[in-house]
């Protein structure tokens, strides 16, 4: 189970609950693809079906300082994994037929749904479609914050420092506690976060019950 492996071993903690707000720029076309819009929104509901339960489990483990999940956890993860695989297979079909489903094709919310599906897919597809999402963000078809989150996730899964501080992890090496994954040039992380519409790192980490201690200046 890919999601179970992520959570129990190196978990790249997802930001599926506290998705920070970013400035919105209206994107309109003569006619949105309404059927595709509705489909993506239905897929988003499935994407979120078990994620609150998974997050609750993670937070409970972090508070208890344990890396051992409850007995119900594997089944919840299995069900969400099946949904994620199905959603990503369909998203690939959509991309092949339409390109990246951006705001002008499917509207703001459905474009965000496409990002969430990719964010929760397997590593190979995250790597494959990250460049496409970044291009969409630069052209106003996707949210810059979404591209930043996925870029962080890919970097961390490559064993590299993240850029925007969106990824946390827990596992046996942290005693089950959530910790912030390493950040490249951490002194300037809030500048990068602001540039893509993300809230300050300290504020973001409060949502996870963590206090942020910035690096000493000059180090």
Short mmCIF file of N, CA, C and O in Angstrom, two decimals, residues 80-176:
data_model
loop_
_atom_site.label_atom_id
_atom_site.label_comp_id
_atom_site.label_asym_id
_atom_site.label_seq_id
_atom_site.Cartn_x
_atom_site.Cartn_y
_atom_site.Cartn_z
N UNK A 80 -8.35 4.10 0.76
CA UNK A 80 -7.96 5.37 0.16
C UNK A 80 -6.97 5.15 -0.98
O UNK A 80 -7.02 5.84 -2.00
N UNK A 81 -6.08 4.19 -0.81
CA UNK A 81 -5.13 3.87 -1.88
C UNK A 81 -5.86 3.46 -3.16
O UNK A 81 -5.48 3.85 -4.27
N UNK A 82 -6.89 2.65 -3.03
CA UNK A 82 -7.65 2.19 -4.19
C UNK A 82 -8.31 3.37 -4.90
O UNK A 82 -8.30 3.45 -6.13
N UNK A 83 -8.85 4.29 -4.13
CA UNK A 83 -9.46 5.49 -4.71
C UNK A 83 -8.40 6.32 -5.42
O UNK A 83 -8.60 6.79 -6.54
N UNK A 84 -7.26 6.52 -4.77
CA UNK A 84 -6.21 7.35 -5.35
C UNK A 84 -5.71 6.78 -6.67
O UNK A 84 -5.47 7.53 -7.63
N UNK A 85 -5.54 5.47 -6.74
CA UNK A 85 -5.08 4.84 -7.98
C UNK A 85 -6.11 5.02 -9.09
O UNK A 85 -5.75 5.33 -10.24
N UNK A 86 -7.36 4.84 -8.76
CA UNK A 86 -8.43 5.00 -9.75
C UNK A 86 -8.53 6.45 -10.23
O UNK A 86 -8.66 6.72 -11.43
N UNK A 87 -8.46 7.38 -9.29
CA UNK A 87 -8.53 8.79 -9.65
C UNK A 87 -7.38 9.21 -10.55
O UNK A 87 -7.57 9.93 -11.53
N UNK A 88 -6.17 8.74 -10.24
CA UNK A 88 -5.01 9.16 -11.03
C UNK A 88 -5.05 8.57 -12.42
O UNK A 88 -4.67 9.23 -13.40
N UNK A 89 -5.54 7.35 -12.54
CA UNK A 89 -5.67 6.74 -13.87
C UNK A 89 -6.62 7.57 -14.74
O UNK A 89 -6.35 7.80 -15.93
N UNK A 90 -7.70 8.03 -14.15
CA UNK A 90 -8.65 8.85 -14.90
C UNK A 90 -8.06 10.23 -15.20
O UNK A 90 -8.26 10.77 -16.30
N UNK A 91 -7.32 10.81 -14.25
CA UNK A 91 -6.71 12.12 -14.50
C UNK A 91 -5.74 12.04 -15.66
O UNK A 91 -5.67 12.97 -16.48
N UNK A 92 -5.00 10.95 -15.77
CA UNK A 92 -4.08 10.80 -16.90
C UNK A 92 -4.85 10.78 -18.22
O UNK A 92 -4.39 11.36 -19.22
N UNK A 93 -6.00 10.14 -18.24
CA UNK A 93 -6.82 10.14 -19.46
C UNK A 93 -7.27 11.56 -19.80
O UNK A 93 -7.27 11.96 -20.97
N UNK A 94 -7.64 12.31 -18.77
CA UNK A 94 -8.07 13.70 -18.98
C UNK A 94 -6.92 14.54 -19.54
O UNK A 94 -7.10 15.32 -20.48
N UNK A 95 -5.74 14.37 -18.97
CA UNK A 95 -4.57 15.12 -19.42
C UNK A 95 -4.24 14.80 -20.87
O UNK A 95 -3.92 15.69 -21.67
N UNK A 96 -4.33 13.53 -21.24
CA UNK A 96 -4.05 13.13 -22.62
C UNK A 96 -5.04 13.76 -23.60
O UNK A 96 -4.69 14.08 -24.74
N UNK A 97 -6.27 13.93 -23.15
CA UNK A 97 -7.29 14.48 -24.04
C UNK A 97 -7.39 15.99 -24.06
O UNK A 97 -7.80 16.59 -25.05
N UNK A 98 -7.01 16.64 -22.94
CA UNK A 98 -7.23 18.08 -22.81
C UNK A 98 -5.99 18.88 -22.38
O UNK A 98 -6.04 20.11 -22.33
N UNK A 99 -4.90 18.20 -22.05
CA UNK A 99 -3.81 18.90 -21.40
C UNK A 99 -4.15 19.05 -19.93
O UNK A 99 -5.13 18.47 -19.45
N UNK A 100 -3.34 19.83 -19.20
CA UNK A 100 -3.64 20.01 -17.77
C UNK A 100 -5.00 20.71 -17.62
O UNK A 100 -5.23 21.74 -18.24
N UNK A 101 -5.91 20.16 -16.80
CA UNK A 101 -7.23 20.76 -16.63
C UNK A 101 -7.17 22.01 -15.75
O UNK A 101 -7.34 21.94 -14.53
N UNK A 102 -6.91 23.13 -16.37
CA UNK A 102 -6.74 24.39 -15.65
C UNK A 102 -8.03 25.15 -15.44
O UNK A 102 -9.12 24.71 -15.81
N UNK A 103 -7.90 26.34 -14.87
CA UNK A 103 -9.06 27.15 -14.50
C UNK A 103 -9.93 27.51 -15.68
O UNK A 103 -11.16 27.52 -15.57
N UNK A 104 -9.34 27.83 -16.81
CA UNK A 104 -10.14 28.25 -17.95
C UNK A 104 -10.89 27.10 -18.59
O UNK A 104 -11.86 27.30 -19.32
N UNK A 105 -10.48 25.86 -18.32
CA UNK A 105 -11.16 24.69 -18.87
C UNK A 105 -12.25 24.18 -17.94
O UNK A 105 -13.36 23.85 -18.38
N UNK A 106 -11.93 24.12 -16.63
CA UNK A 106 -12.87 23.49 -15.69
C UNK A 106 -13.24 24.36 -14.50
O UNK A 106 -14.03 23.95 -13.65
N UNK A 107 -12.68 25.56 -14.40
CA UNK A 107 -13.00 26.43 -13.27
C UNK A 107 -12.04 26.22 -12.10
O UNK A 107 -11.27 25.25 -12.05
N UNK A 108 -12.10 27.15 -11.15
CA UNK A 108 -11.18 27.20 -10.02
C UNK A 108 -11.19 25.92 -9.17
O UNK A 108 -10.15 25.33 -8.90
N UNK A 109 -12.36 25.52 -8.72
CA UNK A 109 -12.45 24.40 -7.79
C UNK A 109 -12.07 23.07 -8.45
O UNK A 109 -11.40 22.23 -7.85
N UNK A 110 -12.48 22.87 -9.67
CA UNK A 110 -12.15 21.63 -10.35
C UNK A 110 -10.66 21.57 -10.69
O UNK A 110 -10.05 20.50 -10.70
N UNK A 111 -10.06 22.72 -10.97
CA UNK A 111 -8.61 22.77 -11.21
C UNK A 111 -7.86 22.39 -9.94
O UNK A 111 -6.84 21.69 -9.99
N UNK A 112 -8.36 22.85 -8.80
CA UNK A 112 -7.75 22.47 -7.53
C UNK A 112 -7.90 20.97 -7.29
O UNK A 112 -7.00 20.31 -6.77
N UNK A 113 -9.05 20.41 -7.70
CA UNK A 113 -9.27 18.98 -7.54
C UNK A 113 -8.23 18.18 -8.32
O UNK A 113 -7.72 17.16 -7.83
N UNK A 114 -7.89 18.64 -9.52
CA UNK A 114 -6.87 17.95 -10.32
C UNK A 114 -5.54 17.94 -9.59
O UNK A 114 -4.83 16.91 -9.57
N UNK A 115 -5.19 19.06 -8.96
CA UNK A 115 -3.95 19.11 -8.18
C UNK A 115 -3.98 18.11 -7.03
O UNK A 115 -3.01 17.38 -6.79
N UNK A 116 -5.09 18.06 -6.29
CA UNK A 116 -5.18 17.16 -5.14
C UNK A 116 -4.99 15.71 -5.57
O UNK A 116 -4.31 14.93 -4.89
N UNK A 117 -5.58 15.35 -6.69
CA UNK A 117 -5.45 13.98 -7.18
C UNK A 117 -4.00 13.66 -7.50
O UNK A 117 -3.48 12.60 -7.15
N UNK A 118 -3.31 14.60 -8.16
CA UNK A 118 -1.89 14.39 -8.46
C UNK A 118 -1.06 14.39 -7.19
O UNK A 118 -0.14 13.57 -7.04
N UNK A 119 -1.37 15.26 -6.25
CA UNK A 119 -0.66 15.35 -4.98
C UNK A 119 -0.70 14.03 -4.22
O UNK A 119 0.25 13.66 -3.53
N UNK A 120 -1.77 13.29 -4.39
CA UNK A 120 -1.95 12.05 -3.65
C UNK A 120 -1.69 10.81 -4.51
O UNK A 120 -2.07 9.70 -4.13
N UNK A 121 -1.04 11.00 -5.64
CA UNK A 121 -0.74 9.87 -6.52
C UNK A 121 0.64 9.30 -6.19
O UNK A 121 1.31 9.74 -5.26
N UNK A 122 1.07 8.34 -6.98
CA UNK A 122 2.38 7.72 -6.75
C UNK A 122 3.51 8.65 -7.19
O UNK A 122 3.31 9.61 -7.94
N UNK A 123 4.69 8.37 -6.71
CA UNK A 123 5.85 9.24 -6.90
C UNK A 123 6.19 9.43 -8.38
O UNK A 123 6.51 10.53 -8.82
N UNK A 124 6.11 8.35 -9.16
CA UNK A 124 6.46 8.45 -10.59
C UNK A 124 5.58 9.46 -11.30
O UNK A 124 6.06 10.26 -12.11
N UNK A 125 4.29 9.44 -11.02
CA UNK A 125 3.38 10.39 -11.68
C UNK A 125 3.54 11.80 -11.14
O UNK A 125 3.39 12.78 -11.87
N UNK A 126 3.85 11.93 -9.86
CA UNK A 126 4.13 13.26 -9.32
C UNK A 126 5.31 13.90 -10.07
O UNK A 126 5.26 15.07 -10.46
N UNK A 127 6.36 13.13 -10.25
CA UNK A 127 7.52 13.62 -10.99
C UNK A 127 7.17 13.94 -12.44
O UNK A 127 7.60 14.97 -12.98
N UNK A 128 6.39 13.08 -13.05
CA UNK A 128 6.06 13.23 -14.46
C UNK A 128 5.27 14.50 -14.73
O UNK A 128 5.52 15.21 -15.72
N UNK A 129 4.29 14.79 -13.87
CA UNK A 129 3.38 15.89 -14.15
C UNK A 129 3.68 17.18 -13.39
O UNK A 129 3.02 18.19 -13.64
N UNK A 130 4.67 17.16 -12.50
CA UNK A 130 5.05 18.40 -11.82
C UNK A 130 5.42 19.51 -12.80
O UNK A 130 4.95 20.65 -12.64
N UNK A 131 6.24 19.26 -13.83
CA UNK A 131 6.55 20.34 -14.77
C UNK A 131 5.31 20.92 -15.44
O UNK A 131 5.22 22.13 -15.65
N UNK A 132 4.33 20.07 -15.76
CA UNK A 132 3.10 20.54 -16.38
C UNK A 132 2.32 21.43 -15.42
O UNK A 132 1.77 22.48 -15.81
N UNK A 133 2.27 21.04 -14.14
CA UNK A 133 1.56 21.86 -13.14
C UNK A 133 2.27 23.19 -12.93
O UNK A 133 1.61 24.23 -12.79
N UNK A 134 3.60 23.20 -12.96
CA UNK A 134 4.34 24.45 -12.78
C UNK A 134 4.09 25.40 -13.95
O UNK A 134 3.94 26.61 -13.75
N UNK A 135 4.02 24.87 -15.15
CA UNK A 135 3.71 25.71 -16.32
C UNK A 135 2.30 26.28 -16.18
O UNK A 135 2.06 27.46 -16.46
N UNK A 136 1.36 25.45 -15.73
CA UNK A 136 -0.01 25.91 -15.54
C UNK A 136 -0.06 27.02 -14.48
O UNK A 136 -0.81 27.99 -14.63
N UNK A 137 0.71 26.88 -13.43
CA UNK A 137 0.73 27.90 -12.39
C UNK A 137 1.29 29.22 -12.92
O UNK A 137 0.78 30.30 -12.61
N UNK A 138 2.34 29.15 -13.73
CA UNK A 138 2.94 30.37 -14.29
C UNK A 138 2.00 31.08 -15.24
O UNK A 138 2.04 32.31 -15.37
N UNK A 139 1.12 30.33 -15.90
CA UNK A 139 0.20 30.93 -16.86
C UNK A 139 -1.14 31.31 -16.22
O UNK A 139 -2.05 31.75 -16.91
N UNK A 140 -1.27 31.10 -14.91
CA UNK A 140 -2.50 31.46 -14.22
C UNK A 140 -3.57 30.39 -14.27
O UNK A 140 -4.70 30.62 -13.85
N UNK A 141 -3.23 29.20 -14.79
CA UNK A 141 -4.21 28.13 -14.91
C UNK A 141 -4.28 27.24 -13.66
O UNK A 141 -5.21 26.45 -13.50
N UNK A 142 -3.30 27.37 -12.78
CA UNK A 142 -3.28 26.63 -11.52
C UNK A 142 -2.74 27.56 -10.45
O UNK A 142 -2.13 28.59 -10.75
N UNK A 143 -2.95 27.19 -9.20
CA UNK A 143 -2.50 28.03 -8.10
C UNK A 143 -1.00 27.82 -7.86
O UNK A 143 -0.54 26.68 -7.73
N UNK A 144 -0.22 28.90 -7.75
CA UNK A 144 1.21 28.75 -7.46
C UNK A 144 1.46 27.96 -6.17
O UNK A 144 2.43 27.21 -6.08
N UNK A 145 0.59 28.13 -5.18
CA UNK A 145 0.76 27.39 -3.93
C UNK A 145 0.67 25.89 -4.15
O UNK A 145 1.38 25.10 -3.51
N UNK A 146 -0.19 25.46 -5.06
CA UNK A 146 -0.33 24.04 -5.34
C UNK A 146 0.95 23.48 -5.98
O UNK A 146 1.42 22.41 -5.60
N UNK A 147 1.49 24.22 -6.94
CA UNK A 147 2.74 23.78 -7.57
C UNK A 147 3.87 23.73 -6.55
O UNK A 147 4.72 22.83 -6.59
N UNK A 148 3.88 24.68 -5.61
CA UNK A 148 4.92 24.71 -4.58
C UNK A 148 4.81 23.49 -3.67
O UNK A 148 5.82 22.87 -3.32
N UNK A 149 3.59 23.13 -3.29
CA UNK A 149 3.40 21.96 -2.43
C UNK A 149 3.87 20.69 -3.10
O UNK A 149 4.54 19.85 -2.50
N UNK A 150 3.51 20.54 -4.37
CA UNK A 150 3.92 19.32 -5.07
C UNK A 150 5.43 19.30 -5.28
O UNK A 150 6.06 18.24 -5.18
N UNK A 151 6.01 20.45 -5.56
CA UNK A 151 7.47 20.49 -5.73
C UNK A 151 8.16 20.07 -4.44
O UNK A 151 9.13 19.30 -4.46
N UNK A 152 7.67 20.55 -3.30
CA UNK A 152 8.23 20.13 -2.01
C UNK A 152 8.11 18.63 -1.82
O UNK A 152 9.05 17.96 -1.39
N UNK A 153 6.95 18.10 -2.14
CA UNK A 153 6.73 16.66 -1.94
C UNK A 153 7.70 15.85 -2.79
O UNK A 153 8.28 14.86 -2.32
N UNK A 154 7.89 16.24 -4.04
CA UNK A 154 8.81 15.52 -4.92
C UNK A 154 10.24 15.63 -4.41
O UNK A 154 10.97 14.63 -4.36
N UNK A 155 10.64 16.81 -4.00
CA UNK A 155 12.01 17.00 -3.48
C UNK A 155 12.27 16.12 -2.27
O UNK A 155 13.31 15.46 -2.17
N UNK A 156 11.32 16.10 -1.33
CA UNK A 156 11.51 15.31 -0.11
C UNK A 156 11.58 13.82 -0.45
O UNK A 156 12.40 13.09 0.10
N UNK A 157 10.75 13.38 -1.39
CA UNK A 157 10.77 11.97 -1.75
C UNK A 157 12.02 11.60 -2.54
O UNK A 157 12.36 10.42 -2.65
N UNK A 158 12.71 12.61 -3.06
CA UNK A 158 14.00 12.38 -3.71
C UNK A 158 15.15 12.43 -2.71
O UNK A 158 16.30 12.26 -3.07
N UNK A 159 14.82 12.68 -1.45
CA UNK A 159 15.85 12.78 -0.41
C UNK A 159 16.53 14.13 -0.37
O UNK A 159 17.63 14.26 0.18
N UNK A 160 15.88 15.15 -0.94
CA UNK A 160 16.45 16.49 -1.00
C UNK A 160 15.69 17.44 -0.06
O UNK A 160 14.54 17.17 0.30
N UNK A 161 16.31 18.56 0.33
CA UNK A 161 15.59 19.54 1.14
C UNK A 161 14.45 20.17 0.35
O UNK A 161 14.57 20.40 -0.86
N UNK A 162 13.35 20.44 1.01
CA UNK A 162 12.23 21.11 0.36
C UNK A 162 12.49 22.62 0.28
O UNK A 162 13.41 23.13 0.92
N UNK A 163 11.67 23.33 -0.48
CA UNK A 163 11.85 24.77 -0.68
C UNK A 163 10.88 25.62 0.11
O UNK A 163 11.21 26.73 0.53
N UNK A 164 9.67 25.11 0.34
CA UNK A 164 8.60 25.95 0.91
C UNK A 164 8.13 25.52 2.29
O UNK A 164 7.28 26.18 2.88
N UNK A 165 8.65 24.44 2.82
CA UNK A 165 8.29 24.02 4.17
C UNK A 165 6.88 23.48 4.29
O UNK A 165 6.29 23.58 5.37
N UNK A 166 6.35 22.87 3.25
CA UNK A 166 4.99 22.35 3.31
C UNK A 166 4.92 20.91 3.82
O UNK A 166 3.84 20.43 4.15
N UNK A 167 6.07 20.22 3.87
CA UNK A 167 6.07 18.79 4.16
C UNK A 167 6.60 18.47 5.55
O UNK A 167 7.66 18.95 5.96
N UNK A 168 5.82 17.67 6.30
CA UNK A 168 6.23 17.15 7.58
C UNK A 168 6.27 15.63 7.47
O UNK A 168 5.72 15.07 6.52
N UNK A 169 6.91 14.99 8.43
CA UNK A 169 6.93 13.54 8.39
C UNK A 169 6.97 12.99 9.81
O UNK A 169 7.28 13.70 10.77
N UNK A 170 6.62 11.72 9.93
CA UNK A 170 6.74 11.02 11.21
C UNK A 170 7.01 9.56 10.92
O UNK A 170 6.80 9.08 9.80
N UNK A 171 7.49 8.85 11.91
CA UNK A 171 7.80 7.44 11.74
C UNK A 171 8.61 6.96 12.91
O UNK A 171 8.79 7.67 13.90
N UNK A 172 9.13 5.74 12.81
CA UNK A 172 9.94 5.21 13.91
C UNK A 172 11.13 6.09 14.26
O UNK A 172 11.52 6.18 15.43
N UNK A 173 11.70 6.77 13.27
CA UNK A 173 12.88 7.61 13.53
C UNK A 173 12.54 8.86 14.31
O UNK A 173 13.42 9.50 14.90
N UNK A 174 11.26 9.24 14.35
CA UNK A 174 10.85 10.44 15.11
C UNK A 174 10.02 10.06 16.33
O UNK A 174 9.47 10.95 16.99
N UNK A 175 9.91 8.76 16.61
CA UNK A 175 9.09 8.33 17.74
C UNK A 175 7.62 8.60 17.54
O UNK A 175 6.87 8.75 18.51
N UNK A 176 7.21 8.70 16.28
CA UNK A 176 5.82 8.97 15.98
C UNK A 176 5.46 10.44 15.98
O UNK A 176 4.34 10.81 15.64
#
